[in-house]
Every structure is written in structure tokens, then in C-alpha cells.
Coordinates of C-alpha atoms in Angstrom, one line a residue:
F10 CA -17.9 -11.6 7.4
T11 CA -20.5 -11.2 10.4
L12 CA -19.9 -14.2 11.9
Q13 CA -16.7 -13.9 12.5
E14 CA -14.9 -15.1 15.7
R15 CA -11.8 -12.8 15.4
Q16 CA -11.0 -9.8 14.6
Y17 CA -7.9 -7.6 13.4
H18 CA -7.1 -5.2 16.2
A19 CA -6.3 -2.7 13.9
H20 CA -9.7 -3.2 12.1
R21 CA -11.9 -3.6 15.0
S22 CA -15.6 -1.2 14.6
P23 CA -15.5 0.7 17.5
E24 CA -19.2 -1.0 18.4
S25 CA -16.8 -3.9 18.2
Y26 CA -15.6 -3.1 21.9
V27 CA -19.7 -2.6 23.1
S28 CA -21.2 -5.5 21.7
L29 CA -20.4 -9.1 19.9
N30 CA -23.4 -9.1 17.3
K31 CA -22.2 -8.2 14.0
S32 CA -24.1 -6.2 10.8
V33 CA -23.1 -5.3 7.8
L34 CA -22.2 -2.1 9.6
D35 CA -19.2 -4.1 10.7
D36 CA -18.3 -4.8 8.0
I37 CA -18.3 -1.9 6.6
Y38 CA -16.3 0.1 9.0
Q39 CA -13.8 -2.7 8.3
A40 CA -13.9 -2.1 4.6
G41 CA -13.4 1.4 5.1
I42 CA -10.6 0.8 7.2
T43 CA -9.2 -1.3 4.0
L44 CA -9.7 1.1 2.1
Y45 CA -7.4 3.7 3.9
R46 CA -4.9 1.0 4.7
M47 CA -4.9 1.3 1.0
C48 CA -4.5 5.2 0.2
N49 CA -1.9 5.7 2.8
G50 CA -0.3 3.1 3.2
N51 CA 1.0 0.0 5.6
D52 CA 3.6 1.7 7.1
E53 CA 1.5 4.7 7.8
F54 CA -0.9 2.9 8.8
Y55 CA 1.1 0.6 11.6
N56 CA 2.4 3.8 12.3
Q57 CA -1.1 6.0 13.3
F58 CA -2.1 2.3 15.3
E59 CA 1.7 2.1 17.4
A60 CA 1.0 5.2 18.1
L61 CA -2.3 5.2 19.3
K62 CA -1.6 2.1 21.6
V63 CA 1.3 3.9 22.8
N64 CA -1.2 6.8 23.9
S65 CA -3.5 5.3 25.8
V66 CA -3.2 4.3 29.3
D67 CA -4.7 0.4 28.6
V68 CA -7.1 -1.7 25.7
N69 CA -10.0 0.4 27.8
D70 CA -8.4 4.1 26.8
M71 CA -7.2 2.7 23.2
A72 CA -11.4 1.6 23.1
N73 CA -11.9 5.0 23.7
K74 CA -9.9 6.8 21.9
I75 CA -11.0 4.5 18.7
K76 CA -15.2 5.1 19.8
R77 CA -14.2 9.0 18.9
G78 CA -13.1 8.4 16.2
M79 CA -9.7 9.5 17.1
F80 CA -8.0 6.5 15.3
P81 CA -7.2 6.1 12.4
Y82 CA -5.8 10.1 11.7
K83 CA -8.0 10.1 8.3
Q84 CA -5.2 12.3 6.7
Y85 CA -4.6 11.3 3.1
L86 CA -1.2 11.3 0.9
P87 CA -1.9 13.2 -2.1
H88 CA -2.9 12.1 -5.1
I89 CA -5.8 10.1 -3.0
P90 CA -9.1 12.1 -4.8
E91 CA -11.3 14.3 -2.7
R92 CA -14.1 12.4 -3.4
F93 CA -12.5 9.1 -2.6
K94 CA -11.6 10.4 0.8
R95 CA -15.2 11.1 1.3
I96 CA -15.9 8.0 1.3
V97 CA -13.6 6.0 3.1
N98 CA -14.3 8.8 6.2
K99 CA -18.3 7.8 6.0
A100 CA -17.3 4.3 5.6
I101 CA -14.7 4.7 8.9
Q102 CA -17.2 6.4 11.5
P103 CA -17.1 5.4 14.7
N104 CA -20.8 5.6 14.7
P105 CA -22.3 3.5 12.8
D106 CA -25.9 5.3 12.0
N107 CA -23.4 7.6 10.0
R108 CA -21.6 5.2 8.2
Y109 CA -23.2 4.2 4.3
Q110 CA -25.3 1.8 5.6
S111 CA -25.5 -0.6 2.5
V112 CA -22.1 -1.6 0.4
L113 CA -24.2 -0.9 -3.0
N114 CA -23.6 3.1 -1.5
I115 CA -20.3 2.1 -1.6
I116 CA -20.0 0.3 -4.7
N117 CA -22.1 3.8 -6.1
D118 CA -20.1 6.1 -4.8
L119 CA -17.0 4.5 -5.8
S120 CA -17.7 4.1 -9.6
K121 CA -18.2 8.2 -9.4
V122 CA -14.6 8.6 -8.4
D123 CA -12.7 9.7 -11.4
E124 CA -9.9 12.4 -10.8
K125 CA -6.6 11.9 -10.0
L126 CA -7.0 7.8 -10.8
D127 CA -3.8 7.7 -12.8
W128 CA -0.9 9.0 -10.5
Y129 CA 1.4 6.4 -9.2
Y130 CA 3.1 6.8 -6.1
S131 CA 5.9 5.6 -4.6
Y132 CA 8.3 6.0 -1.6
N133 CA 11.6 5.2 -1.4
K134 CA 13.0 4.7 1.7
E135 CA 17.3 4.4 1.2
S136 CA 17.0 8.0 -0.2
K137 CA 13.5 9.1 2.0
E138 CA 11.6 10.4 -1.1
F139 CA 7.9 10.3 -2.2
K140 CA 7.6 10.1 -6.2
W141 CA 4.2 10.5 -7.3
E142 CA 4.2 9.7 -11.6
Y143 CA 1.8 10.3 -14.3
N144 CA 1.6 9.4 -17.8
N145 CA -0.7 10.6 -20.5
G146 CA 1.3 8.8 -23.3
K147 CA 3.1 12.3 -24.4
S148 CA 4.5 13.5 -21.6
I149 CA 5.7 11.7 -17.7
H150 CA 4.6 14.0 -14.7
S151 CA 7.2 13.6 -11.9
L152 CA 6.7 15.2 -8.5
Y153 CA 8.8 14.4 -5.5
I154 CA 9.4 15.0 -2.0
K155 CA 12.7 14.7 -0.4
E156 CA 13.3 14.5 3.2
N157 CA 16.5 16.8 4.0
E158 CA 17.8 17.3 7.9
G159 CA 14.3 17.6 9.5
S160 CA 13.0 19.7 6.0
F161 CA 11.2 19.2 3.0
L162 CA 12.0 20.1 -0.9
T163 CA 9.6 19.4 -3.6
S164 CA 9.8 19.1 -6.9
G165 CA 8.9 18.5 -10.3
V166 CA 9.5 17.7 -14.0
K167 CA 8.1 16.5 -16.6
Y168 CA 9.1 14.3 -18.8
V169 CA 7.6 15.3 -23.5
I170 CA 8.1 11.8 -24.9
N171 CA 8.4 12.9 -28.4
S172 CA 11.8 15.5 -27.7
E173 CA 13.4 13.7 -25.1
R174 CA 13.1 17.0 -23.2
L175 CA 13.2 17.4 -19.2
I176 CA 10.5 20.9 -18.4
N177 CA 10.8 21.9 -14.4
L178 CA 7.3 22.4 -13.0
Q179 CA 6.0 25.2 -11.9
P180 CA 4.8 26.5 -8.8
P181 CA 8.8 26.4 -8.4
N182 CA 10.3 23.9 -6.0
G183 CA 10.1 24.6 -2.4
Q184 CA 11.0 23.9 1.5
F185 CA 9.2 23.0 4.1
S186 CA 9.3 22.0 7.6
S187 CA 7.1 19.1 7.7
L188 CA 5.9 16.6 5.7
D189 CA 2.6 17.7 5.6
Q190 CA 3.4 21.2 4.4
A191 CA 5.3 19.8 1.2
S192 CA 2.3 17.3 1.2
S193 CA -0.6 20.3 0.3
H194 CA 2.2 21.2 -2.0
I195 CA 2.3 18.6 -3.5
E196 CA -1.2 18.3 -4.1
K197 CA -2.0 21.6 -5.5
M198 CA 0.7 20.3 -8.3
I199 CA -1.5 17.0 -8.2
K200 CA -4.7 19.1 -9.2
K201 CA -3.0 21.2 -11.7
Y202 CA -1.5 18.5 -13.4
S203 CA -3.9 15.9 -13.5

């Protein structure tokens, strides 16, 4: 990685705007950006990058915002474990001195992530529905956020496999004015049912 002549703009490290010299810290930043992108999906990642470009006066302004840590936003989907978020956020610190100093340190911390790993996430663009699903072998927990005329509705059901029963999950369904509020509600439910 460190010898590459060209870089993917959305993955450029803050220090690459100042110097052409590359180090393992540049690679760590790029790996962190890749993990962030994997956590949140391409659409969200590209929306954030496009917003950065649109809200920047020029390339220098955009570079300064990246150097100040204004991209990416460091917001995550509800099923991403807190420990994993901290690892990614440390890897994408704008100041290289505050990042992981070796790949081995990242690997060791990643090996300690052990919560909420069994949730499956999907998004249906047509129906504007976010879905999280967890199958523990006895039951399948499904949590939803559905966008509906500017508000976000949350719900959850548990399907008991052996009895084929469908049970509404608690806390009760909710209606929220923002996706962030609805995601926070879903995050609490994911913690409860993990």
C-alpha cells in the first residue's frame, strides 16, 4: 500500500493532502475508512463524501475538513458493536499520532469484539425499510424501521421456530421524526435481544 502513486479520493488520509510520503499509518487510515464504509454501506458512505464535496468551497477546503476529522461523520448503524466503533474511529483519527501505530494492534483489538455479531442487516430501497434479523436457533428476532411520509416507524417481532408463533417485541413500536431517533430506539432493542 505505502508505495501507491494514486489514491482513491474518498479513502485518502488527511496527511496525504500535506505530504506524498506514505507510512503504515496512512494504510491504517485507509483500512479504517474501508471498515467504516463496510459498517454503513456504500450509499451512506458516498452520500457523506458527496456532501463533503458539495459543502466545500474548493479542494483545499475539502482537504482541511478531512484534516479536521469532519469526514466521515462517524455515525454507525445500530447493530455495529460499540467496541468495533471505537476501533474504527481510532483507525480514522485525523492525527496519525492518535491512530493505531501498527496493524497488529488493530488485529488484537478486533479479536476482542464479541457482542452483536449475529445480526443481519438489510435495506429495501423500494419500500424504504431497514431490517435487522437475529436467529438464535430457537427464534428469529426481526426489527424494522420504515420511512413513512417524513416520519420513521419502528417495530419488532419474534418468530418462535418450534411453535411457529409470531410475537410483538417490547419496547413497543415507535414513531420518530428522524432516522437517528429511530436508529437509537432500534439500537436499544438490539442490545436487549442480543
